[in-house]
Structure formats: structure tokens, C-alpha cells
CSV table of C-alpha atoms in Angstrom, one decimal:
chain,number,residue,atom,x,y,z
O,1,UNK,CA,36.0,-54.0,124.2
O,2,UNK,CA,35.1,-50.4,123.9
O,3,UNK,CA,37.1,-50.0,120.7
O,4,UNK,CA,35.3,-53.0,119.2
O,5,UNK,CA,31.8,-51.3,119.9
O,6,UNK,CA,33.1,-48.2,118.4
O,7,UNK,CA,34.2,-49.9,115.2
O,8,UNK,CA,31.0,-52.0,115.0
O,9,UNK,CA,28.9,-48.6,115.3
O,10,UNK,CA,30.9,-47.1,112.5
O,11,UNK,CA,30.4,-50.1,110.2
O,12,UNK,CA,26.8,-50.1,110.9
O,13,UNK,CA,26.3,-46.4,110.3
O,14,UNK,CA,28.6,-46.8,107.0
O,15,UNK,CA,26.2,-49.6,105.8
O,16,UNK,CA,23.1,-47.5,106.3
O,17,UNK,CA,24.5,-44.6,104.4
O,18,UNK,CA,25.5,-46.9,101.6
O,19,UNK,CA,22.0,-48.4,101.4
O,20,UNK,CA,20.1,-45.1,101.7
O,21,UNK,CA,18.5,-43.7,98.4
O,22,UNK,CA,20.4,-41.2,96.3
O,23,UNK,CA,19.4,-37.6,96.8
O,24,UNK,CA,17.2,-36.4,94.0
O,25,UNK,CA,19.1,-34.4,91.1
O,26,UNK,CA,18.9,-30.7,91.4
O,27,UNK,CA,17.2,-29.1,88.4
O,28,UNK,CA,19.4,-27.7,85.8
O,29,UNK,CA,18.4,-24.1,84.9
O,30,UNK,CA,14.9,-24.7,86.2
O,31,UNK,CA,14.6,-28.0,83.9
O,32,UNK,CA,14.9,-31.6,85.5
O,33,UNK,CA,16.2,-34.2,83.2
O,34,UNK,CA,13.9,-36.7,84.8
O,35,UNK,CA,10.7,-34.9,84.3
O,36,UNK,CA,8.7,-35.5,81.2
O,37,UNK,CA,7.7,-32.0,79.9
O,38,UNK,CA,4.1,-31.5,78.5
O,39,UNK,CA,4.0,-30.9,74.7
O,40,UNK,CA,2.1,-27.6,74.4
O,41,UNK,CA,-0.3,-26.8,71.4
O,42,UNK,CA,1.1,-24.4,68.9
O,43,UNK,CA,-0.4,-20.9,69.7
O,44,UNK,CA,0.5,-19.9,66.0
O,45,UNK,CA,-1.1,-22.7,64.2
O,46,UNK,CA,-2.2,-21.8,60.7
O,47,UNK,CA,-0.2,-18.6,60.7
O,48,UNK,CA,2.8,-17.9,58.5
O,49,UNK,CA,6.0,-17.9,60.4
O,50,UNK,CA,9.2,-15.8,59.6
O,51,UNK,CA,12.6,-16.2,61.1
O,52,UNK,CA,14.3,-12.7,61.5
O,53,UNK,CA,18.1,-13.1,61.8
O,54,UNK,CA,19.8,-9.8,63.0
O,55,UNK,CA,23.3,-11.1,63.5
O,56,UNK,CA,25.9,-8.3,62.9
O,57,UNK,CA,28.6,-9.4,65.3
O,58,UNK,CA,31.1,-10.5,62.6
O,59,UNK,CA,30.5,-7.0,60.7
O,60,UNK,CA,30.6,-3.4,61.7
O,61,UNK,CA,29.8,-3.3,65.5
O,62,UNK,CA,28.8,0.3,65.7
O,63,UNK,CA,27.2,1.4,62.3
O,64,UNK,CA,23.8,-0.3,62.5
O,65,UNK,CA,22.1,0.5,65.8
O,66,UNK,CA,19.0,0.7,64.1
O,67,UNK,CA,18.8,-3.2,64.0
O,68,UNK,CA,17.1,-3.3,67.2
O,69,UNK,CA,14.4,-0.9,66.1
O,70,UNK,CA,14.0,-2.7,62.9
O,71,UNK,CA,13.3,-5.9,64.5
O,72,UNK,CA,11.0,-4.5,67.0
O,73,UNK,CA,9.0,-2.5,64.4
O,74,UNK,CA,8.6,-5.5,62.1
O,75,UNK,CA,7.7,-7.9,64.6
O,76,UNK,CA,4.9,-5.6,65.8
O,77,UNK,CA,3.5,-4.7,62.4
O,78,UNK,CA,3.8,-8.4,61.2
O,79,UNK,CA,1.9,-9.6,64.0
O,80,UNK,CA,-0.9,-7.3,63.4
O,81,UNK,CA,-1.2,-8.8,59.9
O,82,UNK,CA,-1.2,-12.2,61.1
O,83,UNK,CA,2.4,-13.1,60.6
O,84,UNK,CA,4.5,-14.3,63.3
O,85,UNK,CA,8.2,-13.2,63.5
O,86,UNK,CA,10.7,-15.1,65.5
O,87,UNK,CA,13.6,-12.6,66.5
O,88,UNK,CA,17.2,-14.1,66.8
O,89,UNK,CA,20.7,-12.5,67.0
O,90,UNK,CA,22.4,-15.6,66.1
O,91,UNK,CA,22.2,-18.1,63.1
O,92,UNK,CA,21.7,-21.3,65.1
O,93,UNK,CA,18.3,-22.1,63.6
O,94,UNK,CA,19.6,-21.6,60.0
O,95,UNK,CA,19.7,-25.5,59.7
O,96,UNK,CA,17.7,-28.2,57.9
O,97,UNK,CA,18.4,-30.6,60.8
O,98,UNK,CA,16.8,-30.5,64.4
O,99,UNK,CA,18.7,-28.0,66.5
O,100,UNK,CA,19.3,-28.3,70.4
O,101,UNK,CA,20.0,-25.8,73.1
O,102,UNK,CA,23.6,-25.4,74.7
O,103,UNK,CA,24.8,-25.6,78.1
O,104,UNK,CA,22.7,-27.9,80.3
O,105,UNK,CA,20.3,-28.3,77.3
O,106,UNK,CA,22.6,-30.3,75.1
O,107,UNK,CA,21.8,-32.8,72.5
O,108,UNK,CA,21.8,-36.4,73.9
O,109,UNK,CA,20.1,-38.2,76.7
O,110,UNK,CA,17.4,-36.8,78.8
O,111,UNK,CA,18.9,-33.3,78.8
O,112,UNK,CA,18.1,-32.5,75.2
O,113,UNK,CA,16.1,-29.6,74.6
O,114,UNK,CA,14.9,-29.3,70.9
O,115,UNK,CA,14.9,-25.9,69.1
O,116,UNK,CA,13.7,-24.8,65.7
O,117,UNK,CA,15.1,-25.1,62.4
O,118,UNK,CA,14.2,-23.8,58.9
O,119,UNK,CA,11.6,-26.4,58.6
O,120,UNK,CA,9.4,-24.3,61.0
O,121,UNK,CA,9.5,-21.4,58.8
O,122,UNK,CA,7.8,-19.9,55.6
O,123,UNK,CA,10.5,-17.3,55.1
O,124,UNK,CA,13.8,-16.0,56.5
O,125,UNK,CA,14.7,-12.3,57.0
O,126,UNK,CA,18.4,-11.3,57.0
O,127,UNK,CA,19.6,-8.0,58.6
O,128,UNK,CA,23.2,-9.3,58.8
O,129,UNK,CA,26.6,-8.0,58.3
O,130,UNK,CA,30.0,-9.7,57.8
O,131,UNK,CA,30.8,-13.2,57.1
O,132,UNK,CA,28.7,-14.7,59.8
O,133,UNK,CA,29.7,-17.9,61.8
O,134,UNK,CA,27.5,-20.0,59.6
O,135,UNK,CA,29.0,-23.5,58.8
O,136,UNK,CA,29.1,-24.7,55.3
O,137,UNK,CA,26.3,-27.1,55.9
O,138,UNK,CA,24.3,-24.2,57.2
O,139,UNK,CA,25.0,-22.0,54.2
O,140,UNK,CA,23.8,-24.9,51.9
O,141,UNK,CA,20.7,-25.6,54.1
O,142,UNK,CA,19.6,-21.8,53.6
O,143,UNK,CA,20.2,-21.9,49.8
O,144,UNK,CA,18.4,-25.1,49.3
O,145,UNK,CA,15.4,-23.9,51.6
O,146,UNK,CA,15.0,-20.9,49.4
O,147,UNK,CA,15.4,-22.9,46.1
O,148,UNK,CA,12.8,-25.4,47.3
O,149,UNK,CA,10.0,-22.7,47.3
O,150,UNK,CA,10.6,-20.6,50.5
O,151,UNK,CA,10.9,-16.9,51.0
O,152,UNK,CA,13.9,-14.5,51.8
O,153,UNK,CA,13.9,-10.8,52.7
O,154,UNK,CA,17.2,-9.1,52.9
O,155,UNK,CA,17.4,-5.7,54.7
O,156,UNK,CA,20.2,-3.1,54.1
O,157,UNK,CA,23.5,-4.9,55.1
O,158,UNK,CA,22.2,-8.1,53.9
O,159,UNK,CA,24.3,-7.5,50.8
O,160,UNK,CA,27.3,-6.9,53.0
O,161,UNK,CA,27.2,-10.5,54.2
O,162,UNK,CA,29.2,-13.6,53.2
O,163,UNK,CA,31.5,-12.2,50.6
O,164,UNK,CA,33.6,-15.4,50.8
O,165,UNK,CA,30.4,-17.3,49.8
O,166,UNK,CA,29.5,-16.3,46.3
O,167,UNK,CA,26.7,-18.5,45.9
O,168,UNK,CA,24.8,-16.4,48.7
O,169,UNK,CA,25.3,-13.2,46.3
O,170,UNK,CA,23.7,-15.3,43.4
O,171,UNK,CA,20.7,-15.8,45.5
O,172,UNK,CA,20.3,-12.2,47.1
O,173,UNK,CA,21.3,-10.6,43.6
O,174,UNK,CA,24.3,-8.5,44.5
O,175,UNK,CA,27.2,-7.4,46.7
O,176,UNK,CA,27.4,-4.2,48.4
O,177,UNK,CA,30.1,-2.1,47.0
O,178,UNK,CA,29.9,1.1,49.2
O,179,UNK,CA,27.8,4.1,50.2
O,180,UNK,CA,29.4,7.0,48.1
O,181,UNK,CA,27.4,9.7,49.8
O,182,UNK,CA,26.9,8.6,53.4
O,183,UNK,CA,23.6,9.5,54.8
O,184,UNK,CA,21.8,12.0,52.4
O,185,UNK,CA,18.4,13.0,51.2
O,186,UNK,CA,17.9,11.9,47.6
O,187,UNK,CA,14.9,11.1,45.4
O,188,UNK,CA,13.5,7.6,44.6
O,189,UNK,CA,12.4,6.6,41.1
O,190,UNK,CA,10.0,3.8,41.3
O,191,UNK,CA,10.0,1.4,38.5
O,192,UNK,CA,7.2,-0.9,39.7
O,193,UNK,CA,4.5,1.1,41.4
O,194,UNK,CA,2.2,-1.7,41.2
O,195,UNK,CA,4.3,-3.9,43.5
O,196,UNK,CA,2.5,-3.7,46.9
O,197,UNK,CA,4.4,-1.4,49.2
O,198,UNK,CA,6.2,0.8,46.5
O,199,UNK,CA,3.3,3.2,45.8
O,200,UNK,CA,3.9,5.5,48.5
O,201,UNK,CA,7.4,6.5,47.2
O,202,UNK,CA,5.8,7.7,43.9
O,203,UNK,CA,4.0,10.5,45.7
O,204,UNK,CA,6.7,11.0,48.2
O,205,UNK,CA,10.1,10.3,46.6
O,206,UNK,CA,12.4,12.1,49.0
O,207,UNK,CA,14.1,9.7,51.3
O,208,UNK,CA,17.1,10.3,53.6
O,209,UNK,CA,19.2,7.2,53.8
O,210,UNK,CA,22.7,5.7,53.6
O,211,UNK,CA,22.3,4.7,50.0
O,212,UNK,CA,24.2,1.9,48.6
O,213,UNK,CA,26.2,1.1,45.4
O,214,UNK,CA,26.0,-2.4,44.2
O,215,UNK,CA,28.6,-4.5,42.3
O,216,UNK,CA,28.7,-8.0,40.7
O,217,UNK,CA,26.8,-10.2,40.6
O,218,UNK,CA,24.2,-7.4,40.3
O,219,UNK,CA,22.5,-7.8,36.8
O,220,UNK,CA,19.3,-6.2,35.7
O,221,UNK,CA,18.7,-9.3,33.4
O,222,UNK,CA,18.4,-11.4,36.7
O,223,UNK,CA,16.6,-9.3,39.1
O,224,UNK,CA,13.4,-7.0,38.9
O,225,UNK,CA,14.3,-3.7,40.0
O,226,UNK,CA,11.4,-2.2,41.9
O,227,UNK,CA,13.0,1.4,42.7
O,228,UNK,CA,16.3,3.1,42.1
O,229,UNK,CA,17.9,6.2,43.1
O,230,UNK,CA,17.0,9.3,40.9
O,231,UNK,CA,20.8,10.0,39.7
O,232,UNK,CA,20.1,13.6,39.3
O,233,UNK,CA,19.5,13.9,43.1
O,234,UNK,CA,23.0,12.6,44.0
O,235,UNK,CA,26.7,13.6,43.2
O,236,UNK,CA,27.8,11.3,40.4
O,237,UNK,CA,31.3,12.7,40.5
O,238,UNK,CA,31.9,11.6,44.1
O,239,UNK,CA,35.2,9.8,43.9
O,240,UNK,CA,33.5,6.5,45.4
O,241,UNK,CA,31.1,6.3,42.6
O,242,UNK,CA,32.2,3.3,40.6
O,243,UNK,CA,29.2,2.6,38.4
O,244,UNK,CA,29.1,4.4,34.9
O,245,UNK,CA,25.6,3.3,34.2
O,246,UNK,CA,24.0,5.7,36.8
O,247,UNK,CA,22.1,2.6,38.0
O,248,UNK,CA,21.6,2.6,41.9
O,249,UNK,CA,18.9,0.3,42.7
O,250,UNK,CA,17.2,0.6,46.4
O,251,UNK,CA,14.9,-2.6,46.0
O,252,UNK,CA,14.3,-5.6,43.7
O,253,UNK,CA,12.6,-9.0,43.6
O,254,UNK,CA,14.0,-12.1,42.0
O,255,UNK,CA,13.3,-15.8,41.9
O,256,UNK,CA,15.9,-18.3,43.2
O,257,UNK,CA,14.8,-21.8,42.0
O,258,UNK,CA,11.2,-21.9,43.2
O,259,UNK,CA,11.9,-19.3,46.1
O,260,UNK,CA,10.9,-15.8,46.4
O,261,UNK,CA,13.8,-13.2,47.3
O,262,UNK,CA,13.2,-9.5,48.1
O,263,UNK,CA,16.1,-7.1,49.0
O,264,UNK,CA,16.1,-3.3,49.8
O,265,UNK,CA,19.0,-1.1,51.0
O,266,UNK,CA,16.6,0.9,52.9
O,267,UNK,CA,16.8,0.9,56.7
O,268,UNK,CA,20.1,2.2,58.0
O,269,UNK,CA,19.1,5.2,60.0
O,270,UNK,CA,16.9,4.8,63.2
O,271,UNK,CA,14.4,7.1,61.7
O,272,UNK,CA,13.8,4.8,58.6
O,273,UNK,CA,12.0,2.4,61.0
O,274,UNK,CA,9.4,5.2,62.1
O,275,UNK,CA,8.7,5.9,58.2
O,276,UNK,CA,5.5,4.3,57.2
O,277,UNK,CA,6.7,4.1,53.6
O,278,UNK,CA,9.6,1.8,54.7
O,279,UNK,CA,7.6,-0.3,57.2
O,280,UNK,CA,4.8,-0.7,54.7
O,281,UNK,CA,7.4,-1.7,52.0
O,282,UNK,CA,9.0,-4.4,54.1
O,283,UNK,CA,5.7,-5.7,55.5
O,284,UNK,CA,4.5,-6.1,51.8
O,285,UNK,CA,7.8,-7.8,51.1
O,286,UNK,CA,7.2,-10.3,53.7
O,287,UNK,CA,3.7,-11.1,52.5
O,288,UNK,CA,5.2,-11.6,48.9
O,289,UNK,CA,8.0,-13.7,50.3
O,290,UNK,CA,5.6,-16.1,52.1
O,291,UNK,CA,3.1,-16.3,49.3
O,292,UNK,CA,0.3,-14.1,50.8
O,293,UNK,CA,0.7,-11.5,47.7
O,294,UNK,CA,1.3,-12.7,44.2
O,295,UNK,CA,3.5,-10.6,41.8
O,296,UNK,CA,5.6,-12.0,39.0
O,297,UNK,CA,9.2,-11.1,38.7
O,298,UNK,CA,9.9,-9.3,35.4
O,299,UNK,CA,13.4,-8.2,35.0
O,300,UNK,CA,13.7,-5.2,32.7
O,301,UNK,CA,16.4,-2.5,31.7
O,302,UNK,CA,16.4,1.1,33.1
O,303,UNK,CA,13.2,2.7,32.0
O,304,UNK,CA,13.6,5.5,29.3
O,305,UNK,CA,11.9,8.1,31.6
């Protein structure tokens, strides 16, 4: 009898447990999938938006410590100029499709957390190095985005990026060959002093930088060179000098479809990002890339002077 009462009690308890409501799901990373989040207004509505990608993890890991200073400096000056810069150290948002978070914030069901994509930006800045981990669809999306009328600004190692994807070089205008002289002081010859941001180098041409030498597809008939190294200020007999035309551009603009492309090799040393000339050059380049400044692309040969 006693055994029967015990069994009956256990059955009743088990039934009660089975019929009790399931405990609420614990939030994942502070986000509960059962809660509909409010849609906040865009705090940057009406302002140009730029995606700054500083992804060097597939390239030289120790040579470009100035990347962090570059990102912080450009975000600050751009914001003061009314341009919003989103900083990323990955290439996830280089996409023409919706992007989603990872981990708990995966695509699918109520856990999806939507990110941004190229559709949210007026221009992209690359301070990249190496092949990157961009997929083929991402690479094509980037090129289509620029061809369609958007802007691109390449900083320093942006020409030392995606050597295995020649279409990228056609877009930016050249591949990095080497830097024959290391970090040295040299003089800048400005070829387009009327391009915004270049005038300061006319009166102050001396710059200390890791100056680049470019290789194919670099072609003066396809890019509008804004400034170059004064060849008289560098050692042309260095064994790493491969160019025979003494043409060492440090900044240019070009069209890519309907898009606007700016590139400069300046920005290697940390001190470059405390130089008002460099900061102003890149800020005006961003303004040109997003369409706030108008300036036609006019390829030309090396000036006689």
C-alpha cells in the first residue's frame, strides 16, 4: 500500500512538471530572439557615408602600424566636415547583398541581426594589404559599386592588395612594385595644384615617406597624376629602381566607369597622419570621391618642367 502511494505521488509530480510552462529563453549576448527590437532613426540622415576598410591581416603584419592612427585621424576630420566614416578591420560589408552578424546573430529565423552593405555608402576607403579574404562575389560587387558611380579612395598599401585579381588593379590604376629607398625625405612635384588638397605641397614640397614605385597596369594615359616624386631628390641608381622613365607618382585620380577613384601612396609613417598636408589631401579626396567637390579627370604626360 505504501509503495503504491509513493508511485502515485511520483506520477502526479511528473505530470505537473510536464504541464508546467517552459522556462524563458536566456538572452543571447544581451539579445533575446523573442523580442522585437525598435527601429531607430538614422542619426546621420542626409550626410555622406564612407566605409573605411583597414584590413591588413593577409599582408605585412608589422610594417603598417600607422593604420590605426590613419583611421582615427580621418574619422575625426571627416566628421567635422559633415562626412560620416564607418571604421572596419574586416571586409564583411563589401557586399551588394544584405549582411548579417555571426555567432548568435546568424542569418535565419529570429536570430538574424542585419548589418550594412555597400548600398549604405557613398564611397569606400581601402588601407588594405595582401590578397584579403574577399570572395569572388565580393570582389565583383566592389567593382560594380564603383563602376555604377560611387567613390573609392586608396591609401598607401591599397596598391599592394589583390595581386591575384587584376581587375582590381585596373580599377585603382596600378600595382605596387617596391619602395626602392625605404623611408626617406624627398621633394614632391605637384602636377595639378588646382586639385583640392594638393596646393600645400607646392609651397612645402619636402616629405618624409616610404615612397612607392609603381608597375603595370600603371599608365599615364589612364590616370590623371596629381603629384610625383622629384627624381632629382632620390637616388635613381638604387638597384631596386626598375622604372627607366623617372616617373614615380604619389597621387592620382581616375574614372572607373561612372565612378571616381583617388589613390595616394602617402601615409606609411605614423607622422604622416599628423601632417596637415596629408590629412587635407585625403579629406579633399574623400569629398571628391563622394561628389562634394567637382574636378575632371585629365590624364597627361609628365610636364616638361
